[in-house]
mmCIF file of C-alpha atoms in Angstrom:
data_model
loop_
_atom_site.group_PDB
_atom_site.id
_atom_site.type_symbol
_atom_site.label_atom_id
_atom_site.label_comp_id
_atom_site.label_asym_id
_atom_site.label_seq_id
_atom_site.Cartn_x
_atom_site.Cartn_y
_atom_site.Cartn_z
ATOM 1 C CA MET Q 1 34.757 68.682 -7.468
ATOM 2 C CA THR Q 2 32.897 68.833 -3.848
ATOM 3 C CA SER Q 3 31.724 65.643 -2.415
ATOM 4 C CA PRO Q 4 28.036 64.651 -1.803
ATOM 5 C CA VAL Q 5 26.203 65.658 1.660
ATOM 6 C CA HIS Q 6 24.905 62.678 2.613
ATOM 7 C CA ASP Q 7 21.261 63.974 4.150
ATOM 8 C CA PRO Q 8 20.688 62.217 7.248
ATOM 9 C CA GLN Q 9 16.899 62.965 6.305
ATOM 10 C CA VAL Q 10 16.448 61.084 3.095
ATOM 11 C CA ALA Q 11 15.296 57.702 3.870
ATOM 12 C CA PRO Q 12 18.089 55.168 1.957
ATOM 13 C CA VAL Q 13 16.886 53.737 -2.179
ATOM 14 C CA ARG Q 14 15.848 49.616 -0.971
ATOM 15 C CA PRO Q 15 17.036 47.598 -4.027
ATOM 16 C CA SER Q 16 14.681 46.567 -6.835
ATOM 17 C CA ARG Q 17 13.415 43.662 -8.093
ATOM 18 C CA SER Q 18 16.578 43.543 -10.218
ATOM 19 C CA HIS Q 19 18.870 43.638 -7.755
ATOM 20 C CA PRO Q 20 21.346 41.533 -7.008
ATOM 21 C CA VAL Q 21 20.901 41.277 -3.356
ATOM 22 C CA SER Q 22 17.420 42.200 -3.601
ATOM 23 C CA ARG Q 23 16.668 38.775 -6.063
ATOM 24 C CA ARG Q 24 19.429 36.535 -4.140
ATOM 25 C CA GLU Q 25 17.646 36.827 -1.177
ATOM 26 C CA ARG Q 26 14.259 35.925 -2.629
ATOM 27 C CA ALA Q 27 15.921 32.865 -3.844
ATOM 28 C CA LEU Q 28 16.672 31.624 -0.478
ATOM 29 C CA LEU Q 29 13.532 32.751 1.341
ATOM 30 C CA ALA Q 30 12.368 30.698 -1.978
ATOM 31 C CA ARG Q 31 14.332 27.571 -2.103
ATOM 32 C CA LYS Q 32 13.947 27.918 1.965
ATOM 33 C CA TRP Q 33 9.663 27.951 1.986
ATOM 34 C CA ALA Q 34 10.466 25.010 -1.277
ATOM 35 C CA ARG Q 35 12.252 22.763 1.961
ATOM 36 C CA GLN Q 36 9.324 23.805 4.738
ATOM 37 C CA VAL Q 37 6.865 22.928 2.796
ATOM 38 C CA THR Q 38 7.740 19.915 0.970
ATOM 39 C CA THR Q 39 8.360 17.824 3.943
ATOM 40 C CA THR Q 40 5.437 18.462 5.072
ATOM 41 C CA THR Q 41 2.699 17.965 2.246
ATOM 42 C CA TYR Q 42 2.611 16.361 -1.565
ATOM 43 C CA ILE Q 43 3.668 18.401 -4.411
ATOM 44 C CA PRO Q 44 3.070 16.637 -6.936
ATOM 45 C CA LEU Q 45 6.527 18.592 -8.643
ATOM 46 C CA PRO Q 46 9.927 18.069 -9.333
ATOM 47 C CA TYR Q 47 11.927 19.750 -6.407
ATOM 48 C CA ALA Q 48 13.481 22.605 -8.822
ATOM 49 C CA ASP Q 49 9.495 23.539 -10.300
ATOM 50 C CA VAL Q 50 8.519 23.196 -6.396
ATOM 51 C CA GLU Q 51 10.711 26.702 -5.748
ATOM 52 C CA ALA Q 52 10.446 28.200 -9.200
ATOM 53 C CA GLU Q 53 6.788 28.079 -8.206
ATOM 54 C CA LEU Q 54 7.394 29.595 -4.634
ATOM 55 C CA LEU Q 55 9.803 32.313 -6.412
ATOM 56 C CA ALA Q 56 7.260 33.708 -8.187
ATOM 57 C CA LEU Q 57 5.137 33.546 -4.830
ATOM 58 C CA VAL Q 58 8.260 35.699 -3.427
ATOM 59 C CA ASP Q 59 7.836 38.246 -6.016
ATOM 60 C CA ARG Q 60 4.244 38.525 -5.845
ATOM 61 C CA LEU Q 61 4.186 39.519 -1.933
ATOM 62 C CA PHE Q 62 7.535 41.115 -2.128
ATOM 63 C CA ASP Q 63 5.617 43.926 -4.481
ATOM 64 C CA ALA Q 64 2.768 43.912 -3.067
ATOM 65 C CA VAL Q 65 4.307 45.731 -0.152
ATOM 66 C CA ARG Q 66 6.772 48.202 -2.393
ATOM 67 C CA ARG Q 67 3.735 48.505 -4.573
ATOM 68 C CA GLU Q 68 1.415 53.181 -3.541
ATOM 69 C CA PRO Q 69 -0.964 52.208 -2.959
ATOM 70 C CA PHE Q 70 -1.182 49.579 -1.357
ATOM 71 C CA SER Q 71 -2.801 46.710 -1.497
ATOM 72 C CA PRO Q 72 -2.950 43.347 0.788
ATOM 73 C CA ASP Q 73 -5.391 41.352 -2.281
ATOM 74 C CA PRO Q 74 -1.852 39.947 -3.978
ATOM 75 C CA ALA Q 75 -2.282 37.839 -1.175
ATOM 76 C CA ALA Q 76 -5.424 36.195 -0.741
ATOM 77 C CA GLU Q 77 -4.188 34.303 -5.257
ATOM 78 C CA VAL Q 78 -0.896 33.289 -3.937
ATOM 79 C CA ALA Q 79 -3.052 31.475 -0.938
ATOM 80 C CA GLN Q 80 -4.927 30.212 -3.739
ATOM 81 C CA ARG Q 81 -2.074 28.865 -5.501
ATOM 82 C CA LEU Q 82 -0.595 27.403 -2.447
ATOM 83 C CA VAL Q 83 -4.334 25.673 -2.300
ATOM 84 C CA GLU Q 84 -3.679 24.034 -5.521
ATOM 85 C CA LEU Q 85 -0.127 23.106 -5.426
ATOM 86 C CA ASN Q 86 -1.074 21.131 -2.676
ATOM 87 C CA CYS Q 87 0.415 22.464 0.432
ATOM 88 C CA VAL Q 88 -1.876 22.325 2.485
ATOM 89 C CA GLY Q 89 -2.049 21.242 5.927
ATOM 90 C CA GLN Q 90 -1.775 21.974 9.701
ATOM 91 C CA THR Q 91 1.203 21.881 9.628
ATOM 92 C CA THR Q 92 2.261 23.301 5.820
ATOM 93 C CA PHE Q 93 0.563 26.346 6.970
ATOM 94 C CA ARG Q 94 2.549 26.996 10.426
ATOM 95 C CA ARG Q 95 5.523 26.994 9.004
ATOM 96 C CA THR Q 96 4.022 29.325 6.053
ATOM 97 C CA MET Q 97 2.792 31.293 8.558
ATOM 98 C CA ASP Q 98 5.844 32.336 10.102
ATOM 99 C CA LEU Q 99 8.593 32.860 7.931
ATOM 100 C CA LEU Q 100 6.360 34.743 5.551
ATOM 101 C CA GLY Q 101 6.709 36.974 8.553
ATOM 102 C CA LYS Q 102 9.947 36.647 9.286
ATOM 103 C CA ALA Q 103 11.107 37.482 5.867
ATOM 104 C CA LEU Q 104 8.080 40.291 4.707
ATOM 105 C CA LEU Q 105 9.872 42.150 8.688
ATOM 106 C CA GLY Q 106 13.048 41.193 8.025
ATOM 107 C CA HIS Q 107 14.550 41.348 4.316
ATOM 108 C CA THR Q 108 16.902 44.444 3.119
ATOM 109 C CA GLU Q 109 14.073 45.670 -0.037
ATOM 110 C CA VAL Q 110 11.650 46.205 2.541
ATOM 111 C CA ARG Q 111 12.669 47.189 6.098
ATOM 112 C CA GLY Q 112 12.077 50.603 7.192
ATOM 113 C CA LEU Q 113 9.583 51.037 4.836
ATOM 114 C CA PRO Q 114 6.740 52.466 6.184
ATOM 115 C CA GLY Q 115 3.683 51.418 7.632
ATOM 116 C CA LEU Q 116 5.860 47.841 7.358
ATOM 117 C CA ALA Q 117 4.307 45.948 9.571
ATOM 118 C CA ASP Q 118 0.562 47.432 9.569
ATOM 119 C CA LYS Q 119 0.656 45.776 5.930
ATOM 120 C CA VAL Q 120 2.109 43.299 6.572
ATOM 121 C CA VAL Q 121 -0.508 41.916 9.369
ATOM 122 C CA ALA Q 122 -2.831 42.596 6.202
ATOM 123 C CA LEU Q 123 -0.948 40.638 4.401
ATOM 124 C CA LEU Q 124 -1.061 37.714 6.575
ATOM 125 C CA GLY Q 125 -4.940 38.680 7.432
ATOM 126 C CA THR Q 126 -5.871 38.326 3.460
ATOM 127 C CA PHE Q 127 -3.770 35.109 3.157
ATOM 128 C CA SER Q 128 -5.158 33.513 6.437
ATOM 129 C CA ALA Q 129 -8.490 34.343 5.439
ATOM 130 C CA SER Q 130 -7.925 33.206 1.424
ATOM 131 C CA TYR Q 131 -5.308 29.925 2.045
ATOM 132 C CA LEU Q 132 -8.879 28.254 4.873
ATOM 133 C CA ASP Q 133 -11.536 28.932 2.861
ATOM 134 C CA GLY Q 134 -9.336 27.708 -0.802
ATOM 135 C CA VAL Q 135 -9.246 24.470 1.991
ATOM 136 C CA ARG Q 136 -12.665 24.097 2.227
ATOM 137 C CA LEU Q 137 -13.750 24.510 -1.156
ATOM 138 C CA LEU Q 138 -11.508 21.934 -2.129
ATOM 139 C CA THR Q 139 -12.546 20.048 1.392
ATOM 140 C CA LEU Q 140 -16.289 19.843 -0.255
ATOM 141 C CA ARG Q 141 -14.312 19.146 -4.425
ATOM 142 C CA GLN Q 142 -12.922 16.333 -2.746
ATOM 143 C CA GLN Q 143 -15.676 14.876 -0.627
ATOM 144 C CA ASP Q 144 -18.244 15.724 -4.040
ATOM 145 C CA ASP Q 145 -15.543 13.732 -6.045
ATOM 146 C CA LEU Q 146 -16.045 10.531 -4.258
ATOM 147 C CA ASN Q 147 -19.502 11.150 -3.560
ATOM 148 C CA ARG Q 148 -19.740 10.739 -6.970
ATOM 149 C CA THR Q 149 -17.416 8.240 -7.592
ATOM 150 C CA LEU Q 150 -19.182 5.851 -4.218
ATOM 151 C CA ILE Q 151 -22.742 6.471 -6.099
ATOM 152 C CA SER Q 152 -21.123 5.329 -9.954
ATOM 153 C CA LEU Q 153 -18.597 2.649 -8.290
ATOM 154 C CA GLY Q 154 -21.733 1.117 -6.753
ATOM 155 C CA ARG Q 155 -24.654 1.939 -10.052
ATOM 156 C CA ASP Q 156 -21.702 0.050 -11.925
ATOM 157 C CA SER Q 157 -21.297 -2.997 -9.439
ATOM 158 C CA ARG Q 158 -25.009 -3.668 -9.189
ATOM 159 C CA VAL Q 159 -25.382 -3.799 -12.801
ATOM 160 C CA ALA Q 160 -22.646 -5.528 -12.987
ATOM 161 C CA LEU Q 161 -24.543 -7.813 -9.859
ATOM 162 C CA ARG Q 162 -27.022 -8.054 -11.874
ATOM 163 C CA ALA Q 163 -25.693 -9.523 -14.817
ATOM 164 C CA THR Q 164 -23.514 -12.194 -12.745
ATOM 165 C CA GLN Q 165 -26.774 -13.246 -11.922
ATOM 166 C CA HIS Q 166 -29.143 -13.109 -15.227
ATOM 167 C CA ARG Q 167 -26.336 -15.241 -16.093
ATOM 168 C CA LEU Q 168 -25.872 -17.959 -13.340
ATOM 169 C CA ASP Q 169 -30.008 -18.909 -13.340
ATOM 170 C CA ALA Q 170 -29.314 -19.251 -17.287
ATOM 171 C CA PHE Q 171 -26.416 -21.503 -16.644
ATOM 172 C CA PHE Q 172 -28.981 -22.755 -13.653
ATOM 173 C CA ALA Q 173 -31.598 -23.450 -15.866
ATOM 174 C CA ASN Q 174 -30.168 -24.497 -18.982
ATOM 175 C CA ALA Q 175 -27.177 -26.503 -17.914
ATOM 176 C CA THR Q 176 -27.182 -30.845 -18.420
ATOM 177 C CA ILE Q 177 -25.657 -31.364 -14.966
ATOM 178 C CA GLY Q 178 -27.990 -31.356 -12.307
ATOM 179 C CA ILE Q 179 -27.213 -29.144 -9.634
ATOM 180 C CA GLY Q 180 -28.961 -28.796 -6.405
ATOM 181 C CA VAL Q 181 -28.927 -26.267 -3.455
ATOM 182 C CA ALA Q 182 -28.974 -28.483 0.017
ATOM 183 C CA GLU Q 183 -29.309 -27.500 3.611
ATOM 184 C CA PRO Q 184 -26.405 -28.724 5.897
ATOM 185 C CA ASP Q 185 -29.175 -31.623 6.907
ATOM 186 C CA GLY Q 186 -29.217 -33.058 2.981
ATOM 187 C CA ARG Q 187 -32.708 -31.171 1.901
ATOM 188 C CA PHE Q 188 -33.356 -29.170 -1.262
ATOM 189 C CA LEU Q 189 -33.701 -25.906 -1.704
ATOM 190 C CA ASP Q 190 -34.168 -25.346 -4.891
ATOM 191 C CA THR Q 191 -32.653 -27.865 -7.860
ATOM 192 C CA ASN Q 192 -32.701 -27.595 -11.580
ATOM 193 C CA PRO Q 193 -34.048 -28.816 -14.314
ATOM 194 C CA ALA Q 194 -32.112 -31.700 -15.159
ATOM 195 C CA LEU Q 195 -31.391 -32.973 -11.709
ATOM 196 C CA THR Q 196 -34.936 -33.341 -12.217
ATOM 197 C CA ASP Q 197 -34.866 -35.152 -15.495
ATOM 198 C CA ILE Q 198 -32.123 -37.407 -14.438
ATOM 199 C CA LEU Q 199 -34.227 -38.459 -11.362
ATOM 200 C CA GLY Q 200 -38.318 -38.344 -12.877
ATOM 201 C CA HIS Q 201 -38.624 -36.870 -9.169
ATOM 202 C CA SER Q 202 -40.503 -32.452 -9.696
ATOM 203 C CA PRO Q 203 -39.056 -29.958 -8.200
ATOM 204 C CA ALA Q 204 -41.623 -30.184 -5.208
ATOM 205 C CA ASP Q 205 -40.902 -33.727 -4.994
ATOM 206 C CA LEU Q 206 -37.090 -33.398 -4.162
ATOM 207 C CA THR Q 207 -38.054 -30.367 -2.131
ATOM 208 C CA ARG Q 208 -39.504 -32.869 0.190
ATOM 209 C CA CYS Q 209 -37.065 -35.234 0.779
ATOM 210 C CA THR Q 210 -32.666 -35.001 1.541
ATOM 211 C CA LEU Q 211 -29.659 -35.635 -1.019
ATOM 212 C CA PHE Q 212 -29.380 -39.012 1.533
ATOM 213 C CA ASP Q 213 -33.232 -40.148 0.797
ATOM 214 C CA LEU Q 214 -31.952 -40.513 -2.452
ATOM 215 C CA ILE Q 215 -28.898 -42.617 -1.373
ATOM 216 C CA PRO Q 216 -29.042 -46.815 -1.599
ATOM 217 C CA PRO Q 217 -29.383 -47.622 2.348
ATOM 218 C CA ALA Q 218 -25.949 -48.956 1.982
ATOM 219 C CA ASP Q 219 -24.163 -46.191 0.326
ATOM 220 C CA GLU Q 220 -25.788 -43.826 2.267
ATOM 221 C CA PRO Q 221 -23.453 -43.594 5.261
ATOM 222 C CA PHE Q 222 -20.999 -43.280 3.499
ATOM 223 C CA VAL Q 223 -21.935 -39.857 2.143
ATOM 224 C CA ARG Q 224 -24.033 -39.229 4.586
ATOM 225 C CA ASP Q 225 -20.468 -39.365 6.410
ATOM 226 C CA ALA Q 226 -18.115 -37.691 3.642
ATOM 227 C CA CYS Q 227 -20.782 -35.201 3.610
ATOM 228 C CA ALA Q 228 -19.742 -33.801 7.463
ATOM 229 C CA GLY Q 229 -16.871 -33.879 6.796
ATOM 230 C CA LEU Q 230 -16.704 -31.169 4.323
ATOM 231 C CA LEU Q 231 -18.792 -29.311 6.529
ATOM 232 C CA GLU Q 232 -16.302 -29.542 9.553
ATOM 233 C CA GLY Q 233 -13.633 -28.712 6.648
ATOM 234 C CA PHE Q 234 -12.152 -32.300 6.986
ATOM 235 C CA LEU Q 235 -12.163 -32.844 2.978
ATOM 236 C CA PRO Q 236 -12.385 -30.332 -0.095
ATOM 237 C CA ARG Q 237 -15.161 -31.449 -1.208
ATOM 238 C CA LEU Q 238 -16.883 -35.043 -2.416
ATOM 239 C CA ARG Q 239 -16.766 -36.628 -5.785
ATOM 240 C CA GLN Q 240 -17.746 -40.064 -6.094
ATOM 241 C CA ARG Q 241 -19.393 -42.687 -8.866
ATOM 242 C CA ARG Q 242 -23.047 -43.586 -7.472
ATOM 243 C CA ARG Q 243 -25.945 -44.314 -7.692
ATOM 244 C CA LEU Q 244 -29.417 -42.488 -6.775
ATOM 245 C CA VAL Q 245 -33.003 -44.153 -6.688
ATOM 246 C CA ALA Q 246 -34.742 -42.417 -8.767
ATOM 247 C CA ARG Q 247 -38.419 -41.847 -9.011
ATOM 248 C CA SER Q 248 -39.691 -45.737 -10.359
ATOM 249 C CA GLY Q 249 -37.517 -47.371 -7.830
ATOM 250 C CA ASP Q 250 -34.547 -47.742 -10.244
ATOM 251 C CA GLU Q 251 -31.214 -46.683 -10.313
ATOM 252 C CA VAL Q 252 -29.356 -44.098 -11.230
ATOM 253 C CA PRO Q 253 -25.517 -44.804 -12.635
ATOM 254 C CA VAL Q 254 -24.639 -40.978 -11.585
ATOM 255 C CA THR Q 255 -20.911 -38.296 -10.625
ATOM 256 C CA LEU Q 256 -22.068 -37.488 -7.616
ATOM 257 C CA THR Q 257 -20.180 -33.224 -6.649
ATOM 258 C CA VAL Q 258 -20.692 -32.519 -3.136
ATOM 259 C CA SER Q 259 -19.506 -28.862 -2.144
ATOM 260 C CA VAL Q 260 -19.957 -26.969 0.875
ATOM 261 C CA LEU Q 261 -21.542 -22.952 -0.200
ATOM 262 C CA ARG Q 262 -19.667 -20.422 2.695
ATOM 263 C CA GLU Q 263 -21.627 -17.162 2.013
ATOM 264 C CA PRO Q 264 -20.595 -13.728 3.465
ATOM 265 C CA GLU Q 265 -23.366 -13.851 7.394
ATOM 266 C CA GLN Q 266 -25.410 -16.892 5.974
ATOM 267 C CA PRO Q 267 -25.626 -20.250 6.191
ATOM 268 C CA ASP Q 268 -23.373 -23.438 5.200
ATOM 269 C CA ARG Q 269 -25.209 -24.167 2.172
ATOM 270 C CA LEU Q 270 -24.082 -28.026 0.413
ATOM 271 C CA LEU Q 271 -24.137 -27.577 -3.542
ATOM 272 C CA VAL Q 272 -24.647 -31.112 -5.047
ATOM 273 C CA LEU Q 273 -23.767 -31.730 -9.006
ATOM 274 C CA VAL Q 274 -24.817 -34.914 -10.443
ATOM 275 C CA GLN Q 275 -23.888 -35.842 -14.065
ATOM 276 C CA ASP Q 276 -26.206 -38.686 -15.710
ATOM 277 C CA ASP Q 277 -23.158 -41.156 -16.647
ATOM 278 C CA SER Q 278 -26.068 -44.245 -17.890
ATOM 279 C CA GLU Q 279 -25.194 -43.327 -20.836
ATOM 280 C CA LEU Q 280 -20.865 -43.888 -20.600
ATOM 281 C CA THR Q 281 -22.283 -47.123 -18.771
ATOM 282 C CA LEU Q 282 -24.189 -48.327 -22.190
ATOM 283 C CA LEU Q 283 -20.455 -47.944 -23.712
ATOM 284 C CA GLN Q 284 -18.819 -48.516 -22.062
ATOM 285 C CA ARG Q 285 -20.867 -52.407 -21.996
ATOM 286 C CA GLN Q 286 -21.372 -52.319 -25.711
ATOM 287 C CA LEU Q 287 -17.805 -51.842 -26.166
ATOM 288 C CA THR Q 288 -16.249 -55.449 -23.349
ATOM 289 C CA ARG Q 289 -19.429 -57.198 -25.628
ATOM 290 C CA GLN Q 290 -17.196 -56.543 -28.208
ATOM 291 C CA THR Q 291 -14.780 -56.894 -26.878
ATOM 292 C CA LEU Q 292 -15.675 -60.618 -25.708
ATOM 293 C CA HIS Q 293 -17.706 -61.027 -28.463
ATOM 294 C CA ASP Q 294 -16.767 -62.362 -32.479
ATOM 295 C CA VAL Q 295 -18.416 -58.721 -34.065
ATOM 296 C CA ILE Q 296 -20.506 -61.940 -36.786
ATOM 297 C CA THR Q 297 -21.602 -64.437 -35.004
ATOM 298 C CA GLY Q 298 -21.953 -62.946 -31.663
ATOM 299 C CA LEU Q 299 -20.697 -65.885 -30.235
ATOM 300 C CA PRO Q 300 -17.831 -65.777 -27.041
ATOM 301 C CA ASN Q 301 -14.181 -65.158 -29.008
ATOM 302 C CA ARG Q 302 -10.685 -66.767 -26.938
ATOM 303 C CA GLN Q 303 -10.352 -62.989 -25.158
ATOM 304 C CA PHE Q 304 -13.980 -64.430 -22.985
ATOM 305 C CA PHE Q 305 -12.630 -68.047 -22.538
ATOM 306 C CA SER Q 306 -8.936 -66.565 -21.304
ATOM 307 C CA THR Q 307 -11.299 -64.159 -19.181
ATOM 308 C CA ARG Q 308 -13.312 -66.143 -17.700
ATOM 309 C CA LEU Q 309 -11.148 -68.733 -17.157
ATOM 310 C CA GLU Q 310 -8.635 -66.675 -14.967
ATOM 311 C CA THR Q 311 -11.577 -65.656 -13.034
ATOM 312 C CA ALA Q 312 -12.418 -68.908 -12.163
ATOM 313 C CA LEU Q 313 -8.407 -69.772 -11.642
ATOM 314 C CA HIS Q 314 -8.600 -67.217 -9.232
#
């Protein structure tokens, strides 16, 4: 049997996709590509899945180079898939172009193909144009999503703010505790109905006076100094058993609580809470009388005598 004569004019047979050399080179290229992109951007997939995705894209590019008649359209689909995988960014794009350009010109299965350089240029040009268009559309979608989110958050915030304001207004109007908002000098800006009921002053009367006008003259310096300490940050809040002067001139026993309202871009104000202790004081007096007097006769008892004697001896 004669040996076949080698004809130098016949082009060598290129390995097909099923050829072990071709598959191994493509897998190595996909692995190298995966290392390049995963170090420059975040891809929401396990590393093995990234390699598998990129191997499928490598197959599409090499098959496009080998196919006749040639068409660069598969490169556009490869670019779009890269954008979908979040392989975006200047560094990722530069490394991808460098890697693909060298691979498409130098791998065994395509080396020596007719018009290879022109095919690679056409593929990379189509890839670049589609990649940039995909990134632009992705950016527009992200901006649109962000705008919709901000609009939704703003709408929800306004609804929540109105609901909160309605609740605060209802609490302010219906609270059984007297509430007032005052300037740092004590002048009332707003008061609720409970405060007017406790003191007998009308809302208009309260806006023409200050907190310190309601304090008996003997106690006024102490309350004024305490409020100054609140405004300067020396005290967290003021809470004392005091007496306030009602419109009738009588002194009403109350628990007075004062704190500072600090709001952004707003001057500091005083929040005044007044709890009427008249009923509590009356109850304490009744309990004291029952303790010191006989229930039937109403006469002072032995406890009354002992208490008065201890007081006198002291």
